[in-house]
PDB file of C-alpha atoms in Angstrom:
ATOM      1  CA  MET A   1     119.002 109.043 112.313  1.00 96.00           C
ATOM      2  CA  ARG A   2     116.182 111.391 113.277  1.00 97.00           C
ATOM      3  CA  ALA A   3     112.605 110.199 112.994  1.00 98.00           C
ATOM      4  CA  ALA A   4     109.128 110.993 114.216  1.00 98.00           C
ATOM      5  CA  VAL A   5     108.019 108.432 116.786  1.00 98.00           C
ATOM      6  CA  TYR A   6     105.150 107.750 119.141  1.00 97.00           C
ATOM      7  CA  GLU A   7     105.240 105.223 121.959  1.00 97.00           C
ATOM      8  CA  THR A   8     101.548 105.232 122.842  1.00 97.00           C
ATOM      9  CA  TYR A   9      98.297 105.775 120.972  1.00 97.00           C
ATOM     10  CA  GLY A  10      96.570 109.108 121.308  1.00 97.00           C
ATOM     11  CA  ASP A  11      96.158 112.561 119.819  1.00 97.00           C
ATOM     12  CA  ALA A  12      98.848 114.336 117.799  1.00 97.00           C
ATOM     13  CA  SER A  13     100.689 115.406 120.946  1.00 97.00           C
ATOM     14  CA  VAL A  14     102.097 111.864 121.333  1.00 97.00           C
ATOM     15  CA  ILE A  15     104.384 112.435 118.324  1.00 98.00           C
ATOM     16  CA  ALA A  16     108.009 113.303 119.103  1.00 98.00           C
ATOM     17  CA  VAL A  17     111.026 113.737 116.814  1.00 97.00           C
ATOM     18  CA  ARG A  18     114.197 112.151 118.173  1.00 97.00           C
ATOM     19  CA  GLU A  19     117.217 110.003 117.398  1.00 96.00           C
ATOM     20  CA  VAL A  20     116.519 106.347 116.651  1.00 96.00           C
ATOM     21  CA  ASP A  21     118.597 103.477 115.292  1.00 95.00           C
ATOM     22  CA  ASP A  22     119.162 103.301 111.539  1.00 96.00           C
ATOM     23  CA  PRO A  23     116.967 100.632 109.915  1.00 95.00           C
ATOM     24  CA  PRO A  24     118.533  97.339 108.769  1.00 91.00           C
ATOM     25  CA  VAL A  25     119.017  96.694 105.056  1.00 93.00           C
ATOM     26  CA  GLY A  26     117.631  93.258 104.207  1.00 94.00           C
ATOM     27  CA  PRO A  27     118.448  91.278 101.065  1.00 97.00           C
ATOM     28  CA  ASP A  28     115.493  92.658  99.044  1.00 96.00           C
ATOM     29  CA  VAL A  29     115.457  96.139 100.590  1.00 97.00           C
ATOM     30  CA  VAL A  30     116.195  99.532  99.054  1.00 98.00           C
ATOM     31  CA  LEU A  31     117.535 101.946 101.671  1.00 98.00           C
ATOM     32  CA  VAL A  32     116.243 105.432 100.867  1.00 98.00           C
ATOM     33  CA  ARG A  33     117.583 108.679 102.273  1.00 98.00           C
ATOM     34  CA  ALA A  34     114.209 110.341 102.565  1.00 98.00           C
ATOM     35  CA  ARG A  35     113.755 113.926 101.467  1.00 98.00           C
ATOM     36  CA  ALA A  36     109.996 114.058 102.007  1.00 98.00           C
ATOM     37  CA  THR A  37     106.968 112.114 103.141  1.00 98.00           C
ATOM     38  CA  SER A  38     103.268 112.975 103.282  1.00 98.00           C
ATOM     39  CA  VAL A  39     100.320 112.657 105.633  1.00 97.00           C
ATOM     40  CA  ASN A  40      97.278 110.575 104.742  1.00 95.00           C
ATOM     41  CA  PRO A  41      94.126 110.053 106.836  1.00 93.00           C
ATOM     42  CA  VAL A  42      95.300 106.523 107.629  1.00 94.00           C
ATOM     43  CA  ASP A  43      98.260 108.017 109.523  1.00 95.00           C
ATOM     44  CA  TRP A  44      96.212 109.611 112.266  1.00 94.00           C
ATOM     45  CA  LYS A  45      93.795 106.685 112.354  1.00 95.00           C
ATOM     46  CA  VAL A  46      96.746 104.381 113.108  1.00 94.00           C
ATOM     47  CA  ARG A  47      98.054 106.868 115.688  1.00 95.00           C
ATOM     48  CA  GLU A  48      94.685 106.932 117.442  1.00 94.00           C
ATOM     49  CA  GLY A  49      94.724 103.123 117.611  1.00 92.00           C
ATOM     50  CA  TYR A  50      91.700 102.645 115.366  1.00 91.00           C
ATOM     51  CA  LEU A  51      93.353 100.135 113.011  1.00 89.00           C
ATOM     52  CA  GLN A  52      94.914  97.685 115.446  1.00 89.00           C
ATOM     53  CA  GLY A  53      92.591  94.975 114.158  1.00 84.00           C
ATOM     54  CA  ALA A  54      93.735  95.455 110.558  1.00 83.00           C
ATOM     55  CA  PHE A  55      97.526  95.077 110.960  1.00 82.00           C
ATOM     56  CA  PRO A  56      99.890  93.863 113.676  1.00 92.00           C
ATOM     57  CA  HIS A  57     101.166  96.987 115.463  1.00 92.00           C
ATOM     58  CA  HIS A  58     104.520  97.220 117.251  1.00 92.00           C
ATOM     59  CA  LEU A  59     105.151 100.257 119.438  1.00 95.00           C
ATOM     60  CA  PRO A  60     107.097 102.504 119.241  1.00 96.00           C
ATOM     61  CA  ILE A  61     105.825 103.431 115.775  1.00 94.00           C
ATOM     62  CA  VAL A  62     107.476 105.635 113.154  1.00 97.00           C
ATOM     63  CA  PRO A  63     104.452 106.949 111.201  1.00 97.00           C
ATOM     64  CA  GLY A  64     104.136 107.447 107.465  1.00 98.00           C
ATOM     65  CA  TRP A  65     103.687 105.383 104.298  1.00 98.00           C
ATOM     66  CA  ASP A  66     104.864 107.637 101.450  1.00 98.00           C
ATOM     67  CA  VAL A  67     108.474 108.449 100.679  1.00 98.00           C
ATOM     68  CA  ALA A  68     110.482 110.361  98.109  1.00 98.00           C
ATOM     69  CA  GLY A  69     114.231 110.482  98.296  1.00 98.00           C
ATOM     70  CA  VAL A  70     117.565 109.152  97.062  1.00 98.00           C
ATOM     71  CA  VAL A  71     118.746 105.553  97.131  1.00 98.00           C
ATOM     72  CA  GLU A  72     121.446 105.149  99.774  1.00 98.00           C
ATOM     73  CA  ALA A  73     122.077 101.407  99.397  1.00 97.00           C
ATOM     74  CA  VAL A  74     120.453  98.268  97.984  1.00 97.00           C
ATOM     75  CA  GLY A  75     120.325  94.736  99.326  1.00 96.00           C
ATOM     76  CA  PRO A  76     122.118  91.957  97.433  1.00 96.00           C
ATOM     77  CA  ALA A  77     118.875  90.404  96.129  1.00 97.00           C
ATOM     78  CA  VAL A  78     117.418  93.614  94.644  1.00 96.00           C
ATOM     79  CA  ARG A  79     116.679  93.075  90.936  1.00 94.00           C
ATOM     80  CA  SER A  80     114.896  96.302  89.997  1.00 93.00           C
ATOM     81  CA  GLY A  81     118.010  98.004  88.661  1.00 95.00           C
ATOM     82  CA  LEU A  82     117.915 100.738  91.298  1.00 97.00           C
ATOM     83  CA  ARG A  83     121.323 101.981  92.382  1.00 97.00           C
ATOM     84  CA  PRO A  84     122.689 104.411  94.981  1.00 98.00           C
ATOM     85  CA  GLY A  85     122.035 107.968  93.850  1.00 98.00           C
ATOM     86  CA  ASP A  86     118.764 107.179  92.038  1.00 98.00           C
ATOM     87  CA  GLU A  87     115.784 109.343  92.957  1.00 98.00           C
ATOM     88  CA  VAL A  88     112.793 107.224  93.953  1.00 98.00           C
ATOM     89  CA  TRP A  89     109.270 107.424  95.306  1.00 98.00           C
ATOM     90  CA  GLY A  90     107.184 104.760  96.965  1.00 98.00           C
ATOM     91  CA  TYR A  91     104.350 103.524  99.119  1.00 98.00           C
ATOM     92  CA  VAL A  92     106.235 101.648 101.825  1.00 98.00           C
ATOM     93  CA  ARG A  93     103.760  99.217 103.349  1.00 94.00           C
ATOM     94  CA  ARG A  94     104.906  96.165 105.196  1.00 89.00           C
ATOM     95  CA  ASP A  95     102.921  93.391 106.860  1.00 86.00           C
ATOM     96  CA  ASP A  96     102.979  95.226 110.202  1.00 89.00           C
ATOM     97  CA  VAL A  97     102.964  98.792 111.478  1.00 89.00           C
ATOM     98  CA  ALA A  98     106.234  99.838 113.083  1.00 88.00           C
ATOM     99  CA  LEU A  99     108.842 101.414 110.799  1.00 91.00           C
ATOM    100  CA  GLY A 100     107.260 104.135 108.675  1.00 95.00           C
ATOM    101  CA  THR A 101     108.585 106.859 106.401  1.00 98.00           C
ATOM    102  CA  ALA A 102     108.742 109.951 108.650  1.00 98.00           C
ATOM    103  CA  ALA A 103     112.464 109.385 109.080  1.00 98.00           C
ATOM    104  CA  GLN A 104     115.780 110.327 107.512  1.00 98.00           C
ATOM    105  CA  LEU A 105     116.387 106.736 106.365  1.00 98.00           C
ATOM    106  CA  VAL A 106     113.678 104.367 105.117  1.00 98.00           C
ATOM    107  CA  ALA A 107     114.265 100.666 104.484  1.00 97.00           C
ATOM    108  CA  ALA A 108     111.799 100.041 101.645  1.00 98.00           C
ATOM    109  CA  PRO A 109     110.985  96.542 100.353  1.00 97.00           C
ATOM    110  CA  GLU A 110     111.948  96.477  96.680  1.00 97.00           C
ATOM    111  CA  ARG A 111     108.342  96.046  95.503  1.00 96.00           C
ATOM    112  CA  THR A 112     107.300  99.338  97.132  1.00 98.00           C
ATOM    113  CA  VAL A 113     109.543 101.828  95.309  1.00 98.00           C
ATOM    114  CA  ALA A 114     110.249 102.966  91.755  1.00 98.00           C
ATOM    115  CA  ARG A 115     112.025 105.776  89.957  1.00 98.00           C
ATOM    116  CA  LYS A 116     110.619 109.195  90.784  1.00 98.00           C
ATOM    117  CA  PRO A 117     109.322 111.539  88.042  1.00 98.00           C
ATOM    118  CA  GLU A 118     112.044 114.061  87.254  1.00 96.00           C
ATOM    119  CA  GLY A 119     109.552 116.913  86.975  1.00 95.00           C
ATOM    120  CA  LEU A 120     108.315 116.691  90.569  1.00 98.00           C
ATOM    121  CA  THR A 121     109.964 118.067  93.674  1.00 98.00           C
ATOM    122  CA  PHE A 122     110.540 115.583  96.471  1.00 98.00           C
ATOM    123  CA  GLU A 123     107.580 117.054  98.357  1.00 98.00           C
ATOM    124  CA  GLU A 124     105.289 116.714  95.337  1.00 98.00           C
ATOM    125  CA  ALA A 125     106.516 113.183  94.662  1.00 98.00           C
ATOM    126  CA  ALA A 126     105.969 112.120  98.267  1.00 98.00           C
ATOM    127  CA  ALA A 127     102.360 113.256  98.027  1.00 98.00           C
ATOM    128  CA  VAL A 128     101.513 110.790  95.263  1.00 98.00           C
ATOM    129  CA  PRO A 129     102.221 107.098  96.027  1.00 98.00           C
ATOM    130  CA  LEU A 130      99.530 105.972  98.496  1.00 98.00           C
ATOM    131  CA  ALA A 131      96.789 108.218  97.111  1.00 97.00           C
ATOM    132  CA  GLY A 132      97.887 107.831  93.494  1.00 98.00           C
ATOM    133  CA  LEU A 133      98.066 104.042  93.683  1.00 98.00           C
ATOM    134  CA  THR A 134      94.641 103.964  95.316  1.00 98.00           C
ATOM    135  CA  ALA A 135      93.251 106.042  92.461  1.00 98.00           C
ATOM    136  CA  TRP A 136      94.933 103.898  89.800  1.00 98.00           C
ATOM    137  CA  GLN A 137      93.748 100.635  91.315  1.00 98.00           C
ATOM    138  CA  LEU A 138      90.183 101.987  91.628  1.00 98.00           C
ATOM    139  CA  VAL A 139      89.903 103.510  88.156  1.00 98.00           C
ATOM    140  CA  VAL A 140      92.021 101.169  86.035  1.00 98.00           C
ATOM    141  CA  GLU A 141      92.037  97.787  87.783  1.00 98.00           C
ATOM    142  CA  ALA A 142      88.667  97.605  89.509  1.00 98.00           C
ATOM    143  CA  LEU A 143      86.497  99.681  87.167  1.00 98.00           C
ATOM    144  CA  GLU A 144      88.433  99.318  83.890  1.00 98.00           C
ATOM    145  CA  VAL A 145      87.539 102.883  82.943  1.00 98.00           C
ATOM    146  CA  GLY A 146      88.067 103.720  79.296  1.00 98.00           C
ATOM    147  CA  ALA A 147      87.217 106.172  76.566  1.00 98.00           C
ATOM    148  CA  GLY A 148      83.565 107.196  76.485  1.00 96.00           C
ATOM    149  CA  ASP A 149      82.761 106.182  80.061  1.00 98.00           C
ATOM    150  CA  ARG A 150      80.931 108.620  82.329  1.00 98.00           C
ATOM    151  CA  VAL A 151      82.535 108.284  85.755  1.00 98.00           C
ATOM    152  CA  LEU A 152      81.297 109.684  89.059  1.00 98.00           C
ATOM    153  CA  VAL A 153      84.051 110.414  91.606  1.00 98.00           C
ATOM    154  CA  HIS A 154      82.921 111.120  95.160  1.00 97.00           C
ATOM    155  CA  ALA A 155      85.066 113.491  97.260  1.00 94.00           C
ATOM    156  CA  ALA A 156      86.786 114.499  94.046  1.00 95.00           C
ATOM    157  CA  ALA A 157      88.760 117.367  95.625  1.00 93.00           C
ATOM    158  CA  GLY A 158      90.470 115.184  98.226  1.00 91.00           C
ATOM    159  CA  GLY A 159      93.867 113.542  97.988  1.00 92.00           C
ATOM    160  CA  VAL A 160      92.713 110.323  96.303  1.00 96.00           C
ATOM    161  CA  GLY A 161      89.832 112.017  94.511  1.00 96.00           C
ATOM    162  CA  GLN A 162      92.003 114.451  92.567  1.00 96.00           C
ATOM    163  CA  PHE A 163      94.199 111.635  91.302  1.00 98.00           C
ATOM    164  CA  ALA A 164      91.184 109.493  90.418  1.00 98.00           C
ATOM    165  CA  VAL A 165      89.762 112.388  88.397  1.00 98.00           C
ATOM    166  CA  GLN A 166      93.000 112.870  86.469  1.00 98.00           C
ATOM    167  CA  VAL A 167      93.559 109.162  85.805  1.00 98.00           C
ATOM    168  CA  ALA A 168      89.998 108.815  84.496  1.00 98.00           C
ATOM    169  CA  VAL A 169      90.315 111.920  82.290  1.00 98.00           C
ATOM    170  CA  ALA A 170      93.627 110.639  80.930  1.00 98.00           C
ATOM    171  CA  ARG A 171      91.871 107.418  79.923  1.00 98.00           C
ATOM    172  CA  GLY A 172      89.270 109.328  77.921  1.00 98.00           C
ATOM    173  CA  ALA A 173      86.413 109.328  80.418  1.00 98.00           C
ATOM    174  CA  THR A 174      83.967 112.122  81.131  1.00 98.00           C
ATOM    175  CA  VAL A 175      84.146 112.797  84.869  1.00 98.00           C
ATOM    176  CA  ILE A 176      81.487 114.065  87.244  1.00 98.00           C
ATOM    177  CA  GLY A 177      82.806 115.002  90.680  1.00 97.00           C
ATOM    178  CA  THR A 178      81.164 115.605  94.030  1.00 96.00           C
ATOM    179  CA  ALA A 179      82.625 118.348  96.221  1.00 92.00           C
ATOM    180  CA  ARG A 180      81.857 121.367  98.343  1.00 88.00           C
ATOM    181  CA  PRO A 181      81.048 124.501  96.319  1.00 89.00           C
ATOM    182  CA  ASP A 182      84.401 126.143  97.134  1.00 89.00           C
ATOM    183  CA  ASN A 183      86.191 123.313  95.284  1.00 89.00           C
ATOM    184  CA  HIS A 184      84.111 123.320  92.114  1.00 92.00           C
ATOM    185  CA  ALA A 185      86.294 125.739  90.129  1.00 93.00           C
ATOM    186  CA  HIS A 186      89.453 123.800  91.001  1.00 92.00           C
ATOM    187  CA  LEU A 187      87.933 120.516  89.839  1.00 93.00           C
ATOM    188  CA  ARG A 188      86.986 122.039  86.505  1.00 95.00           C
ATOM    189  CA  GLU A 189      90.651 122.991  86.091  1.00 95.00           C
ATOM    190  CA  LEU A 190      91.478 119.295  86.477  1.00 94.00           C
ATOM    191  CA  GLY A 191      89.100 118.374  83.664  1.00 96.00           C
ATOM    192  CA  VAL A 192      85.907 117.550  85.572  1.00 96.00           C
ATOM    193  CA  ALA A 193      82.995 118.078  83.192  1.00 96.00           C
ATOM    194  CA  GLU A 194      80.320 118.500  85.859  1.00 94.00           C
ATOM    195  CA  VAL A 195      80.514 119.122  89.612  1.00 94.00           C
ATOM    196  CA  VAL A 196      77.771 118.140  92.055  1.00 93.00           C
ATOM    197  CA  ASP A 197      77.329 119.629  95.529  1.00 87.00           C
ATOM    198  CA  HIS A 198      77.182 116.592  97.782  1.00 75.00           C
ATOM    199  CA  THR A 199      75.517 118.609 100.542  1.00 77.00           C
ATOM    200  CA  GLN A 200      72.321 119.033  98.495  1.00 78.00           C
ATOM    201  CA  GLY A 201      70.680 115.660  98.985  1.00 78.00           C
ATOM    202  CA  PRO A 202      71.021 112.315  97.151  1.00 91.00           C
ATOM    203  CA  ILE A 203      73.570 112.431  94.346  1.00 93.00           C
ATOM    204  CA  SER A 204      71.425 110.265  92.086  1.00 94.00           C
ATOM    205  CA  ALA A 205      68.714 112.925  92.092  1.00 93.00           C
ATOM    206  CA  GLN A 206      71.217 115.492  90.791  1.00 93.00           C
ATOM    207  CA  LEU A 207      72.488 113.422  87.861  1.00 94.00           C
ATOM    208  CA  SER A 208      71.025 113.911  84.398  1.00 92.00           C
ATOM    209  CA  ALA A 209      71.357 110.151  83.840  1.00 95.00           C
ATOM    210  CA  PRO A 210      73.018 107.182  85.568  1.00 97.00           C
ATOM    211  CA  VAL A 211      76.792 106.983  85.059  1.00 98.00           C
ATOM    212  CA  ASP A 212      78.887 104.046  83.836  1.00 98.00           C
ATOM    213  CA  ALA A 213      81.149 103.793  86.914  1.00 98.00           C
ATOM    214  CA  VAL A 214      81.354 105.140  90.465  1.00 98.00           C
ATOM    215  CA  VAL A 215      84.497 105.787  92.526  1.00 98.00           C
ATOM    216  CA  ASP A 216      83.384 105.897  96.173  1.00 98.00           C
ATOM    217  CA  LEU A 217      85.680 107.549  98.713  1.00 96.00           C
ATOM    218  CA  ILE A 218      83.000 108.460 101.247  1.00 94.00           C
ATOM    219  CA  GLY A 219      80.814 105.468 102.077  1.00 95.00           C
ATOM    220  CA  GLY A 220      77.663 106.059 104.101  1.00 95.00           C
ATOM    221  CA  ASP A 221      74.763 107.694 102.298  1.00 94.00           C
ATOM    222  CA  ALA A 222      76.807 108.259  99.127  1.00 94.00           C
ATOM    223  CA  LEU A 223      77.540 104.549  98.784  1.00 96.00           C
ATOM    224  CA  ALA A 224      74.009 103.540  99.776  1.00 96.00           C
ATOM    225  CA  ASP A 225      72.754 105.729  96.912  1.00 96.00           C
ATOM    226  CA  ALA A 226      75.191 104.162  94.415  1.00 97.00           C
ATOM    227  CA  PRO A 227      72.703 101.668  92.892  1.00 97.00           C
ATOM    228  CA  GLN A 228      70.682 104.678  91.738  1.00 97.00           C
ATOM    229  CA  GLN A 229      73.797 106.501  90.490  1.00 98.00           C
ATOM    230  CA  VAL A 230      75.148 103.816  88.153  1.00 98.00           C
ATOM    231  CA  ARG A 231      73.842 101.672  85.298  1.00 98.00           C
ATOM    232  CA  ASP A 232      75.430  98.489  86.639  1.00 98.00           C
ATOM    233  CA  THR A 233      76.483  98.083  90.272  1.00 98.00           C
ATOM    234  CA  SER A 234      79.335  95.787  89.240  1.00 98.00           C
ATOM    235  CA  ARG A 235      81.071  99.033  88.265  1.00 98.00           C
ATOM    236  CA  VAL A 236      81.013 100.592  91.727  1.00 98.00           C
ATOM    237  CA  ALA A 237      84.348 100.580  93.590  1.00 98.00           C
ATOM    238  CA  SER A 238      84.838 101.733  97.180  1.00 98.00           C
ATOM    239  CA  VAL A 239      87.735 102.083  99.595  1.00 97.00           C
ATOM    240  CA  VAL A 240      85.412 102.566 102.573  1.00 96.00           C
ATOM    241  CA  ASP A 241      82.851  99.832 103.141  1.00 95.00           C
ATOM    242  CA  ALA A 242      83.741  96.350 101.909  1.00 97.00           C
ATOM    243  CA  ASP A 243      80.498  94.693 102.979  1.00 97.00           C
ATOM    244  CA  ALA A 244      78.277  97.327 101.371  1.00 97.00           C
ATOM    245  CA  VAL A 245      80.040  97.488  98.014  1.00 98.00           C
ATOM    246  CA  LEU A 246      80.562  93.735  97.707  1.00 98.00           C
ATOM    247  CA  GLY A 247      76.930  93.244  98.654  1.00 98.00           C
ATOM    248  CA  MET A 248      75.864  95.190  95.576  1.00 98.00           C
ATOM    249  CA  GLY A 249      78.261  93.265  93.332  1.00 98.00           C
ATOM    250  CA  GLY A 250      80.924  95.979  93.217  1.00 98.00           C
ATOM    251  CA  HIS A 251      84.601  96.091  94.158  1.00 98.00           C
ATOM    252  CA  TYR A 252      86.382  96.833  97.429  1.00 98.00           C
ATOM    253  CA  VAL A 253      89.879  98.265  96.888  1.00 98.00           C
ATOM    254  CA  PHE A 254      92.588  98.056  99.542  1.00 96.00           C
ATOM    255  CA  VAL A 255      95.608  99.788  98.071  1.00 97.00           C
ATOM    256  CA  ARG A 256      98.752  97.726  97.675  1.00 96.00           C
ATOM    257  CA  PRO A 257     102.347  98.645  96.815  1.00 97.00           C
ATOM    258  CA  GLU A 258     103.005  98.084  93.120  1.00 96.00           C
ATOM    259  CA  ALA A 259     106.134  99.400  91.409  1.00 97.00           C
ATOM    260  CA  ALA A 260     104.606  98.875  87.951  1.00 97.00           C
ATOM    261  CA  HIS A 261     101.680 101.118  88.865  1.00 98.00           C
ATOM    262  CA  LEU A 262     104.070 103.768  90.181  1.00 98.00           C
ATOM    263  CA  ASP A 263     105.682 103.649  86.741  1.00 98.00           C
ATOM    264  CA  GLU A 264     102.261 104.212  85.134  1.00 98.00           C
ATOM    265  CA  LEU A 265     101.710 107.234  87.362  1.00 98.00           C
ATOM    266  CA  ARG A 266     105.181 108.532  86.498  1.00 98.00           C
ATOM    267  CA  ALA A 267     104.305 108.281  82.810  1.00 98.00           C
ATOM    268  CA  LEU A 268     101.189 110.397  83.396  1.00 98.00           C
ATOM    269  CA  VAL A 269     103.254 112.999  85.265  1.00 98.00           C
ATOM    270  CA  ASP A 270     105.874 113.056  82.511  1.00 97.00           C
ATOM    271  CA  ALA A 271     103.118 113.508  79.901  1.00 97.00           C
ATOM    272  CA  GLY A 272     101.605 116.419  81.796  1.00 97.00           C
ATOM    273  CA  ARG A 273      98.431 114.430  82.527  1.00 97.00           C
ATOM    274  CA  LEU A 274      98.840 114.231  86.317  1.00 97.00           C
ATOM    275  CA  ARG A 275      99.523 117.199  88.538  1.00 96.00           C
ATOM    276  CA  VAL A 276     100.005 117.360  92.303  1.00 97.00           C
ATOM    277  CA  ASP A 277      98.067 119.823  94.433  1.00 93.00           C
ATOM    278  CA  LEU A 278      99.781 120.417  97.792  1.00 94.00           C
ATOM    279  CA  ALA A 279      97.492 121.790 100.467  1.00 92.00           C
ATOM    280  CA  ALA A 280     100.480 122.576 102.733  1.00 95.00           C
ATOM    281  CA  THR A 281     104.075 121.578 103.423  1.00 97.00           C
ATOM    282  CA  TYR A 282     105.404 121.053 106.949  1.00 98.00           C
ATOM    283  CA  GLY A 283     108.811 120.248 108.389  1.00 98.00           C
ATOM    284  CA  LEU A 284     109.487 116.950 110.165  1.00 98.00           C
ATOM    285  CA  ASP A 285     109.457 118.730 113.536  1.00 97.00           C
ATOM    286  CA  GLU A 286     105.955 119.962 112.651  1.00 98.00           C
ATOM    287  CA  LEU A 287     104.522 116.521 111.924  1.00 97.00           C
ATOM    288  CA  ALA A 288     102.015 116.771 114.774  1.00 97.00           C
ATOM    289  CA  ASP A 289     100.588 119.930 113.178  1.00 97.00           C
ATOM    290  CA  ALA A 290     100.437 118.141 109.815  1.00 96.00           C
ATOM    291  CA  HIS A 291      98.412 115.344 111.452  1.00 97.00           C
ATOM    292  CA  ARG A 292      96.041 117.906 112.960  1.00 96.00           C
ATOM    293  CA  ALA A 293      95.532 119.509 109.558  1.00 94.00           C
ATOM    294  CA  SER A 294      94.687 116.130 108.043  1.00 93.00           C
ATOM    295  CA  GLU A 295      92.282 115.334 110.868  1.00 91.00           C
ATOM    296  CA  SER A 296      90.391 118.552 110.233  1.00 87.00           C
ATOM    297  CA  GLY A 297      89.042 117.057 106.996  1.00 75.00           C
ATOM    298  CA  ARG A 298      89.132 120.458 105.341  1.00 73.00           C
ATOM    299  CA  THR A 299      92.261 120.185 103.226  1.00 74.00           C
ATOM    300  CA  ARG A 300      92.179 120.145  99.421  1.00 78.00           C
ATOM    301  CA  GLY A 301      94.871 117.970  97.938  1.00 83.00           C
ATOM    302  CA  LYS A 302      97.786 116.496  99.890  1.00 94.00           C
ATOM    303  CA  ILE A 303      99.902 117.440 102.893  1.00 96.00           C
ATOM    304  CA  ALA A 304     103.654 117.055 102.376  1.00 98.00           C
ATOM    305  CA  VAL A 305     106.403 116.881 104.995  1.00 98.00           C
ATOM    306  CA  THR A 306     110.013 117.871 104.284  1.00 98.00           C
ATOM    307  CA  ILE A 307     112.652 115.737 105.981  1.00 98.00           C
ATOM    308  CA  PRO A 308     115.898 117.623 106.690  1.00 95.00           C
ATOM    309  CA  GLN A 309     119.142 115.706 106.371  1.00 86.00           C
ATOM    310  CA  GLU A 310     121.135 117.508 109.033  1.00 73.00           C
ATOM    311  CA  ASP A 311     121.136 116.077 112.560  1.00 59.00           C
TER     312      ASP A 311
END
């Protein structure tokens, strides 16, 4: 099969697309013929070598965590009901970093994949799992957001932020988002009631009153200001700084694969409550450019990558 691979850490130029061995199909594995993947900030951070202390790494590495495609085969112990020909999506995280999803075939542990929403293209579907699961686990699990809550979402126009906004709105919350001025109109289209320019000083000083819950995707000054932003710091959740948020009695969220949560996200898509904003779509041979776009930090929404099936 063809896959994107890098054999050393470094900038995006280390990525090459070449022939590699097909992955093995273990007893509890769903083999997916990938049609698309996506790029998340964690991808280039792994490629640069920044996260070697967080996971065991085994070079050469096939990058990527998200997949959307068609089931090719299932292992004999798979109990999810998935069969060859089913369209699936997933966040394919293992216990180490080696075999990712920027490849024509992806061996996905059963727990990491679920049926894909019929209304999404493969590229749109591949843009959801990692970011969408992060949003769900922040908003629903950690913060237990419900009807009547006022929720502040930092970096609301980013990949995770847009999903967090939509999940919170779907649960009946009133959402305040922080973003650059050029993203304010887009966030209002997603249902954000009020948008705050995060470049204009402390967020707490711009709020009419403290909120009920805070979704932190920035860390730094925004998280340090959180005790002034929220009524109760036990309802602050961050994906950035575990020590800081736990120190104030809040929640640190490290996204995990969860097929049941993918099903919840699919239900929101099917109900028209969750839409996918693609910043750009690249081909597999252009993966290095997709990484560079992600590294720029200027994209709104997600970056998708189409995976061709011809050799």
